[in-house]
Short mmCIF file of C-alpha atoms and ligand atoms in Angstrom, two decimals:
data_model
loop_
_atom_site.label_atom_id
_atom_site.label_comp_id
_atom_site.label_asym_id
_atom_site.label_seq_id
_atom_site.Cartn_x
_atom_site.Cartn_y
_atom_site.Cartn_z
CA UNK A 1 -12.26 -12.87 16.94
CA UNK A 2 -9.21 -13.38 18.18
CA UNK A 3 -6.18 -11.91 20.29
CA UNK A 4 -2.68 -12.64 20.32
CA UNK A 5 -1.05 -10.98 23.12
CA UNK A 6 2.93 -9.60 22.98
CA UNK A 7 4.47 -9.61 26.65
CA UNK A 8 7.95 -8.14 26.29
CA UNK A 9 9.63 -6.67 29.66
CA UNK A 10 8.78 -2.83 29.40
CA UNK A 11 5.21 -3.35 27.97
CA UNK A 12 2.64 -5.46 27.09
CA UNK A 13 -0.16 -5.20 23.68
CA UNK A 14 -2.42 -7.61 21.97
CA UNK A 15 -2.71 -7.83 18.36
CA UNK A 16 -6.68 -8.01 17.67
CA UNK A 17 -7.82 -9.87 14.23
CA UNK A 18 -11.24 -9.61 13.53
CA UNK A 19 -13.74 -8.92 10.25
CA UNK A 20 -15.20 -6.09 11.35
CA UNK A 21 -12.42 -4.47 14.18
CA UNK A 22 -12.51 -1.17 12.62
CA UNK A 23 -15.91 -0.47 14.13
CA UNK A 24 -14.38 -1.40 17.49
CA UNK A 25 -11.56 0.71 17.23
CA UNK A 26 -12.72 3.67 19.46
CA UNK A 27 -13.27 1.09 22.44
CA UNK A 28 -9.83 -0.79 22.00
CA UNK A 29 -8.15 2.60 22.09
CA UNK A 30 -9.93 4.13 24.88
CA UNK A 31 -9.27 1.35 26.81
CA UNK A 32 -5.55 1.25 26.23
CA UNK A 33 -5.20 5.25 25.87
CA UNK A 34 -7.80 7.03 27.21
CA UNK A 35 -7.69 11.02 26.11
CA UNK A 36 -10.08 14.08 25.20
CA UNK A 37 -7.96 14.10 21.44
CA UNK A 38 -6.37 11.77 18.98
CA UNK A 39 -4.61 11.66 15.60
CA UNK A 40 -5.96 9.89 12.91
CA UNK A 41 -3.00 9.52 10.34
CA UNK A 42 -4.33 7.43 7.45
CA UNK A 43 -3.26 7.06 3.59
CA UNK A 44 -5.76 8.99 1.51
CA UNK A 45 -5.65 5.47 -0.39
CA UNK A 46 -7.39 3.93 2.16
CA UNK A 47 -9.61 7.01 3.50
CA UNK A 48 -12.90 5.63 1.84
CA UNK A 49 -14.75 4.09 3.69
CA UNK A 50 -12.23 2.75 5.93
CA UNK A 51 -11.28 5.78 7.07
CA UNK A 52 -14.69 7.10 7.92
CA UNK A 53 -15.44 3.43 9.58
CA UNK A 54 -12.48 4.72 12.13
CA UNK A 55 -12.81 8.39 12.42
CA UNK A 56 -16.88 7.10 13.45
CA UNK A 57 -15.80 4.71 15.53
CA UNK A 58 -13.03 7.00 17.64
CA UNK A 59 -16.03 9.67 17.54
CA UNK A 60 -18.54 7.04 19.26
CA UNK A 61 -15.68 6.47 22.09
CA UNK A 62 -15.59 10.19 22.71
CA UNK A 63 -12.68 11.11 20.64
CA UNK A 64 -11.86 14.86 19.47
CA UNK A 65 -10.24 13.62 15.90
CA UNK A 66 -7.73 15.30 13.76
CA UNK A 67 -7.09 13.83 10.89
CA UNK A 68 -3.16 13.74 8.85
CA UNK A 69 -3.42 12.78 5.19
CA UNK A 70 -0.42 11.18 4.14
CA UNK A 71 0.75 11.40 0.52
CA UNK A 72 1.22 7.50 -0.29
CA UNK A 73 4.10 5.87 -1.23
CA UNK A 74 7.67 4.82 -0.39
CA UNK A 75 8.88 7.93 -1.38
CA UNK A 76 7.40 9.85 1.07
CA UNK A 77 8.89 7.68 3.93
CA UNK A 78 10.94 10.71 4.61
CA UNK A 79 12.06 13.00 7.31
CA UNK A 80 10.32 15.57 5.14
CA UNK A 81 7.18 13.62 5.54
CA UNK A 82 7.62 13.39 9.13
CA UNK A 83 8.25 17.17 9.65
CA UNK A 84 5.25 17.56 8.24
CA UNK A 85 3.29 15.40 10.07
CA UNK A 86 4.78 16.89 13.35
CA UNK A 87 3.54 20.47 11.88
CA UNK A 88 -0.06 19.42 11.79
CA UNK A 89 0.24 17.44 15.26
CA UNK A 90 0.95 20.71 16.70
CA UNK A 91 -1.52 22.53 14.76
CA UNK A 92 -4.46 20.14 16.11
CA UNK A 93 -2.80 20.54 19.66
CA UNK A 94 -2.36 16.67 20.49
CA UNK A 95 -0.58 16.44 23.73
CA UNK A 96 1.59 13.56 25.50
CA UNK A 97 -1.50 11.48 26.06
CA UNK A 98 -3.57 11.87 22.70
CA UNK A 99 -2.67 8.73 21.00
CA UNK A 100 -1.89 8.18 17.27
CA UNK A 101 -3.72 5.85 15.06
CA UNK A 102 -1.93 4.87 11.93
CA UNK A 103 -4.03 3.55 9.62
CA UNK A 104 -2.47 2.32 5.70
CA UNK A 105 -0.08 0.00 5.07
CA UNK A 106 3.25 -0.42 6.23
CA UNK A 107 4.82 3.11 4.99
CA UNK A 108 2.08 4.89 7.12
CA UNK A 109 2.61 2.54 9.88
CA UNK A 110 6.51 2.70 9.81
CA UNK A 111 6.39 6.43 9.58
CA UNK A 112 3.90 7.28 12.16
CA UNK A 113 5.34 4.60 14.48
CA UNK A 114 8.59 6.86 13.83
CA UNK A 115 6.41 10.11 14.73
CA UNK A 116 4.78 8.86 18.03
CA UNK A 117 8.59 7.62 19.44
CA UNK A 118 9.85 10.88 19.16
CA UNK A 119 7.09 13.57 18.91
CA UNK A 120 6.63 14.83 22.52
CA UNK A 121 9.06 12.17 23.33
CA UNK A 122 7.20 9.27 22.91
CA UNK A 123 2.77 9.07 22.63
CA UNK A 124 0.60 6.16 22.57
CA UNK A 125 -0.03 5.06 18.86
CA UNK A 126 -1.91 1.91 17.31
CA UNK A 127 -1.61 0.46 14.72
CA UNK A 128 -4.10 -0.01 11.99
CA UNK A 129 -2.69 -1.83 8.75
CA UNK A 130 -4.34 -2.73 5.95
CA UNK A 131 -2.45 -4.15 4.04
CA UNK A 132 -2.14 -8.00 4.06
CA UNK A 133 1.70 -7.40 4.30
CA UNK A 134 1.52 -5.12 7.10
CA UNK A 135 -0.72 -7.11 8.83
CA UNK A 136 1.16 -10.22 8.82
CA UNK A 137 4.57 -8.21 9.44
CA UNK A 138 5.12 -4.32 9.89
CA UNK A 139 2.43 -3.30 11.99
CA UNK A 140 3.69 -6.22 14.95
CA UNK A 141 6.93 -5.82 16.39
CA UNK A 142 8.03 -2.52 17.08
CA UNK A 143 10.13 -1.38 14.02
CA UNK A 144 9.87 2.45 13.04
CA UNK A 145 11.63 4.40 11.11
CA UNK A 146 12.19 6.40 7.66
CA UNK A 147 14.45 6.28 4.86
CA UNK A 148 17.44 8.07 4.23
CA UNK A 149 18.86 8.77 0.45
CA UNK A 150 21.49 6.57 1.26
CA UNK A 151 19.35 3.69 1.97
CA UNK A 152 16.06 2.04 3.38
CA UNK A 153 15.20 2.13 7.01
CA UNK A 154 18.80 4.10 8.49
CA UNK A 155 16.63 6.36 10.36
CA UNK A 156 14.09 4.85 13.22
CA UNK A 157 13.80 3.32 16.32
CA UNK A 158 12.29 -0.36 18.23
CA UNK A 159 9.04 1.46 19.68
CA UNK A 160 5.97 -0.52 20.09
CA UNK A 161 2.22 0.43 19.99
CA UNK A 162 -0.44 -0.22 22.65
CA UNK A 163 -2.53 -1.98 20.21
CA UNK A 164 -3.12 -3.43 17.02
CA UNK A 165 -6.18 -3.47 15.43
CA UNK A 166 -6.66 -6.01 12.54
CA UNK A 167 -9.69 -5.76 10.28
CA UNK A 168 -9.70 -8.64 7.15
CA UNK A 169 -12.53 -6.59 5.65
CA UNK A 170 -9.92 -3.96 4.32
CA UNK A 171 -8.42 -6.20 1.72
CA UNK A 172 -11.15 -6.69 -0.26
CA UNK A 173 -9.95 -3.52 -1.90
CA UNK A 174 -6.62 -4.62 -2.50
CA UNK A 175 -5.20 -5.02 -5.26
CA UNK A 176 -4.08 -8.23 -6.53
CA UNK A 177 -0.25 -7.54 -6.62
CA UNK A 178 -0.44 -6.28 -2.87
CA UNK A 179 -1.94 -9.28 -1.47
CA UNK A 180 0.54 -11.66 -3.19
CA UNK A 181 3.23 -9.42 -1.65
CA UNK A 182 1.84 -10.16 1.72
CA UNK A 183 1.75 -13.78 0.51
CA UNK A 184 5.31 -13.73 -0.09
CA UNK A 185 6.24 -12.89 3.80
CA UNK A 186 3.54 -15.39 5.08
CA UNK A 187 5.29 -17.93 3.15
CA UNK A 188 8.41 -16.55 4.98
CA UNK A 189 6.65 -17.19 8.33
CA UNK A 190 5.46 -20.68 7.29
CA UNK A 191 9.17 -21.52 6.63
CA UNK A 192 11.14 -20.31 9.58
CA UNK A 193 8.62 -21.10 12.35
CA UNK A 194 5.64 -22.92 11.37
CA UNK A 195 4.92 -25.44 8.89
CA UNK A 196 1.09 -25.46 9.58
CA UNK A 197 1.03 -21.74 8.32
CA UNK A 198 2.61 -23.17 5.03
CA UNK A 199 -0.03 -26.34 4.81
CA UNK A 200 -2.21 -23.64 5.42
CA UNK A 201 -1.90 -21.30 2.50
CA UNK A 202 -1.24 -24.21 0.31
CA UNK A 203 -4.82 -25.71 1.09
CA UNK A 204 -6.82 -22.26 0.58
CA UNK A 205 -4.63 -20.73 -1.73
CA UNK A 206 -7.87 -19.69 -3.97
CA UNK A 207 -10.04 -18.75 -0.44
CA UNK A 208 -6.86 -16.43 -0.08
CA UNK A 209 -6.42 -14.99 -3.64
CA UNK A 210 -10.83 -14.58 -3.68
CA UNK A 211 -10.35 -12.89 -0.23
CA UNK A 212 -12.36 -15.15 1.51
CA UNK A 213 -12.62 -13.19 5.24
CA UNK A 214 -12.61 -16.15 7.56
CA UNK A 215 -9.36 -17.75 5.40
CA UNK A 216 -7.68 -14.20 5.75
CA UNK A 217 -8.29 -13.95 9.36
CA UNK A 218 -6.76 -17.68 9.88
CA UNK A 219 -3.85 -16.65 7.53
CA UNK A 220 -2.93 -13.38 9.72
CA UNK A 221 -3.49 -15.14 13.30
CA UNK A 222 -1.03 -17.42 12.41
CA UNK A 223 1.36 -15.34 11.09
CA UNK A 224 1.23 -13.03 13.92
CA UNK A 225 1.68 -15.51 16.18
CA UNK A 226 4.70 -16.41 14.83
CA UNK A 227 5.90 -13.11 14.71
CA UNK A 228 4.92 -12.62 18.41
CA UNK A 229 7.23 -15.23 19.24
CA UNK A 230 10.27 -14.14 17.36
CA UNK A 231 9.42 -10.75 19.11
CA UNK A 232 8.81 -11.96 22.50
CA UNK A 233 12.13 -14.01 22.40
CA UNK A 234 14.36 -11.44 21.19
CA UNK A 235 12.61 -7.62 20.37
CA UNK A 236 16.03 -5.72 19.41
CA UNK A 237 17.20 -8.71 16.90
CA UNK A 238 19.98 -9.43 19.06
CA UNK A 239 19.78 -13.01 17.68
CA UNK A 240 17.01 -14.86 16.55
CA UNK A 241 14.90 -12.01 14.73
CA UNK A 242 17.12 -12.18 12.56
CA UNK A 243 15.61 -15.38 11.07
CA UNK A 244 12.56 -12.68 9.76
CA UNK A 245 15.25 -11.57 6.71
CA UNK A 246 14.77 -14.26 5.14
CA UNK A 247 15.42 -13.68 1.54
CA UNK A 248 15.61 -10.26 2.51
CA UNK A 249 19.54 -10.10 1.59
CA UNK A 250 18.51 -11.28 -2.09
CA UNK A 251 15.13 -8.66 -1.81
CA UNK A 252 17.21 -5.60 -0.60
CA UNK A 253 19.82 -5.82 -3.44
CA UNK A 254 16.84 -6.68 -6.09
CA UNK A 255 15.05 -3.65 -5.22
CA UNK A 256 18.20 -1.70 -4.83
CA UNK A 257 19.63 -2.19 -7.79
CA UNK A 258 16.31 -2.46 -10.14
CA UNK A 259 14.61 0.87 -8.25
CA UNK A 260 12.04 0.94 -6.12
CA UNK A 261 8.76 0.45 -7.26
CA UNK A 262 10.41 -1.95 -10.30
CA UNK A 263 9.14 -4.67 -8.07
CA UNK A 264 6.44 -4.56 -4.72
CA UNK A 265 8.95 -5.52 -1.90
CA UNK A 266 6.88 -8.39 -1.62
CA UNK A 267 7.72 -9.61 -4.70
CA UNK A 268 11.10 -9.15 -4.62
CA UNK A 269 10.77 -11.43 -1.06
CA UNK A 270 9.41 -13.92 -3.10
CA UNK A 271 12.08 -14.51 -5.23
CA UNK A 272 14.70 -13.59 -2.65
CA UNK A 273 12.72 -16.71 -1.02
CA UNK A 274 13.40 -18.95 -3.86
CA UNK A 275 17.26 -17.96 -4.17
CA UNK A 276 17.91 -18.81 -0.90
CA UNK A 277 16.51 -22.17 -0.95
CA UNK A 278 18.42 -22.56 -4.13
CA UNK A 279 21.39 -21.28 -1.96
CA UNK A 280 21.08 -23.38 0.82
CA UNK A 281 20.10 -26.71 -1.29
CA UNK A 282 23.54 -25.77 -3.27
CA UNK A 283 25.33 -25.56 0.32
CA UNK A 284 23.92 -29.23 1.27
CA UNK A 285 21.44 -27.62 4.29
CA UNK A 286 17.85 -28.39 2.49
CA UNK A 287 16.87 -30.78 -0.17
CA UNK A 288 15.32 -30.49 -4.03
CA UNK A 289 11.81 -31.27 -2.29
CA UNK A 290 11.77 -28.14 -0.06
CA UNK A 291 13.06 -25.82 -3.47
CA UNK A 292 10.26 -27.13 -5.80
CA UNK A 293 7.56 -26.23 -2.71
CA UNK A 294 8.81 -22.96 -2.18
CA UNK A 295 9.10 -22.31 -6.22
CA UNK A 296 5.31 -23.26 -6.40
CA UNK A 297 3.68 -21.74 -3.47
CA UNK A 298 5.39 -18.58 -4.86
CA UNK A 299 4.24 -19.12 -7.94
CA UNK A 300 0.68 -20.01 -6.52
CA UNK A 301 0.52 -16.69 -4.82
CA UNK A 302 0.99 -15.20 -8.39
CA UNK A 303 4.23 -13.63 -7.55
CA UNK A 304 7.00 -13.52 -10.12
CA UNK A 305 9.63 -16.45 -10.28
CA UNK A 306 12.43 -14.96 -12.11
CA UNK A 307 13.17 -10.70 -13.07
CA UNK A 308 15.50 -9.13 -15.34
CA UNK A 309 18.42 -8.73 -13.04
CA UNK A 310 21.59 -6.91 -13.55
CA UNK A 311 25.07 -8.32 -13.62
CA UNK A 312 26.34 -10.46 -10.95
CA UNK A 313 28.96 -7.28 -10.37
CA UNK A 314 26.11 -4.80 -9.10
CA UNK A 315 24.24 -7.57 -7.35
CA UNK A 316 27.13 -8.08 -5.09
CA UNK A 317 27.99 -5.11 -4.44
CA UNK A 318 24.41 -4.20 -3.57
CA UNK A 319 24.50 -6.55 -0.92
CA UNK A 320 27.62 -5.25 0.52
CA UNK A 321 25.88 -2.49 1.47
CA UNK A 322 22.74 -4.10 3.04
CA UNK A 323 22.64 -2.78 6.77
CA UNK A 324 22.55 -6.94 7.71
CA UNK A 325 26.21 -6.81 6.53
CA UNK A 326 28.02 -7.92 10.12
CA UNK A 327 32.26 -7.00 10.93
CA UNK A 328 32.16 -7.02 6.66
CA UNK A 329 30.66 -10.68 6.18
CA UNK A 330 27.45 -11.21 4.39
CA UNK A 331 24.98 -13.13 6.55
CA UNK A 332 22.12 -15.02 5.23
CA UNK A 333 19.33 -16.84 6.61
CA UNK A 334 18.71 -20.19 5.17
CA UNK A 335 16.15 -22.83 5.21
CA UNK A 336 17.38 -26.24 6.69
CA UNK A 337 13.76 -27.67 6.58
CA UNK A 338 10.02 -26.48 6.64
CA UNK A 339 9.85 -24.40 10.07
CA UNK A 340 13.49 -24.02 10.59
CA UNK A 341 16.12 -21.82 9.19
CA UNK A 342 19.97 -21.20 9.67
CA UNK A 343 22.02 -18.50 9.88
CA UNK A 344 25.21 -19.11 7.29
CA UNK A 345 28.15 -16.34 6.83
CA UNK A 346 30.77 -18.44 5.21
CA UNK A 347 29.19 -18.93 1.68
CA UNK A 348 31.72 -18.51 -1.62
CA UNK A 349 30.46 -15.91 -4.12
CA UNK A 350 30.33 -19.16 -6.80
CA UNK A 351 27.60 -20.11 -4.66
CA UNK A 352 25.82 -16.85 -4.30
CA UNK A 353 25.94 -16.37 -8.27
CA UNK A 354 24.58 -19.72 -8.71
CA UNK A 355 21.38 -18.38 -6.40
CA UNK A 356 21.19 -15.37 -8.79
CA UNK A 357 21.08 -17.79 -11.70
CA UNK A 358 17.92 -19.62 -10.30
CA UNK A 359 15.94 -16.06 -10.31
CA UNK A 360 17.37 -14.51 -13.49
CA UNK A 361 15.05 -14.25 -16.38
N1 LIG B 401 10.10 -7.22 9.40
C1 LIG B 401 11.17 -7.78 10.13
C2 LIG B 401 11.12 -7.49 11.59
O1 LIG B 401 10.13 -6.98 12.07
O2 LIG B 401 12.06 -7.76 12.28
#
């Protein structure tokens, strides 16, 4: 087992990784928010029989449950969604100190975290992800929030849980794509704060992909503890979590402009990963050597290394309207070397096109 523990100034949670945490789950939340009632809010995707596993376990630690089926999918990351949700809260009767337990990946997560800030005001919730990409990113940190038609993410709020609850078990159900997405934003982690994490997933790369439990439980300690750090030294991205977009500013226009659901996020992270290398090796910041690694651990995670992308026109403009867009400048995080990245908002469009190029089937 282990525990990596998030001290900001107002509060203070530990993430728990462990094969086998769901069972504990009742015990972890009693102990961090003891009440008669709770919510279970899980996606009917991952109901069976990790949903049972929790509703048991919540049961065992003297838990009254009710139980929110989510309908799955980014495009119920709505305010519609969380309307309804708030409906059946007040249908079960959960008060200001029945906690909410979000268990899916990180849709459910983002959009229950987004519930428990501002139903009653603010409950206790804890997160329960299970996917490998919210495990190594969404369900740590504090980010909530819903989409908007006119974009992802304009609606939420920084609002952190009392506990995360980690079980590797869970993705041994799934699928293949998924787990490469969560692949892609490991790699991420490796290359803006920890080099070990990227030796890592290139030396059990097929423990990984076979879901090996102990190799996914190393994989997701390390990348939460590099996430805990970027949290713990700056929670409301004043500064330096802004290091975790990288090759989000390729990603968001990629997904944008091909429609969501084209492409898995994660994917499109991958190759945003590999166009900013190519970016920042253009600029003089990295050399060819740190490129060609990137290119093949995303190709070793079976993630896609090029995509039919639209015209350099559309592209752009896509990432105009990326909410990272700062006084009208386009900001991107680069990598200078393996476990440190730069932020760069003076780069010509010649050079941005030239990025596109590398990724472009
Ligand atoms: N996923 C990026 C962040 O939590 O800041």
């Amino acid at each position: 087992m282990s525990v990596v523990r998030i001290e900001l100034p107002h509060c203070t949670y530990d993430v728990l990784i462990e094969p086998g945490a769901l069972t504990r789950l009742g015990e972890v939340v009693r102990a961090c928010a003891p009440h008669k009632r709770c919510g279970l809010l899980a996606d009917p995707a991952v109901a069976q029989p990790w949903g049972e596993l929790a509703r048991q376990s919540l049961v065992r630690a003297g838990y009254g449950v009710a139980q929110v089926a989510l309908e799955p999918g980014e495009k119920h990351k709505t305010l519609a969604a969380v309307e309804r949700i708030y409906g059946a809260l007040a249908e079960a009767r959960l008060e200001r100190r029945s906690p909410l337990i979000a268990l899916g990946g990180g849709v459910t997560g983002d959009t229950v975290g987004f519930v428990a800030a501002t139903w009653l005001r603010g409950v206790p919730f804890v997160q329960c992800p299970t996917t490998l990409l919210a495990m190594v990113d969404a369900s740590v940190g504090g980010k909530v929030g819903v989409n908007l038609p006119a974009g992802k993410n304009l609606v939420g709020a920084f609002y952190q849980p009392v506990a995360v609850v980690i079980d590797p078990r869970v993705l041994g159900t799934l699928p293949a794509r998924e787990l490469g997405c969560g692949l892609a934003e490991s790699i991420k982690h490796g290359v803006l704060g920890d080099p070990a994490l990227l030796d890592l997933i290139e030396r059990r790369m097929s423990e990984l992909r076979g879901r090996d439990p102990q190799a996914l439980a190393e994989l997701v300690h390390r990348n939460v503890v590099v996430k805990a750090g970027v949290v713990m030294r700056d929670e409301r991205e004043s500064g330096e979590r802004a290091h975790l977009n990288l090759g989000h500013t390729f990603a968001h226009a990629i997904e944008a402009t091909m429609g969501y659901g084209e492409l898995l996020h994660g994917e499109a992270v991958g190759l945003g990963l590999i166009a900013a290398a190519e970016l920042a090796h253009r600029t003089g910041l990295c050399g060819a050597p740190l490129v060609a690694r990137l290119r093949a651990l995303v190709a070793a995670a079976g993630l896609p290394l090029t995509a039919a992308l639209p015209d350099d026109e559309v592209l752009w403009a896509a990432m105009q309207r990326d909410k990272k867009v700062a006084d009208d400048r386009l900001r991107f995080v680069l990598p200078e070397r393996e476990g440190r990245v730069r932020m760069r908002d003076d780069l010509s469009r010649a050079d941005v096109s030239a990025a596109w190029r590398a990724i472009r089937a």
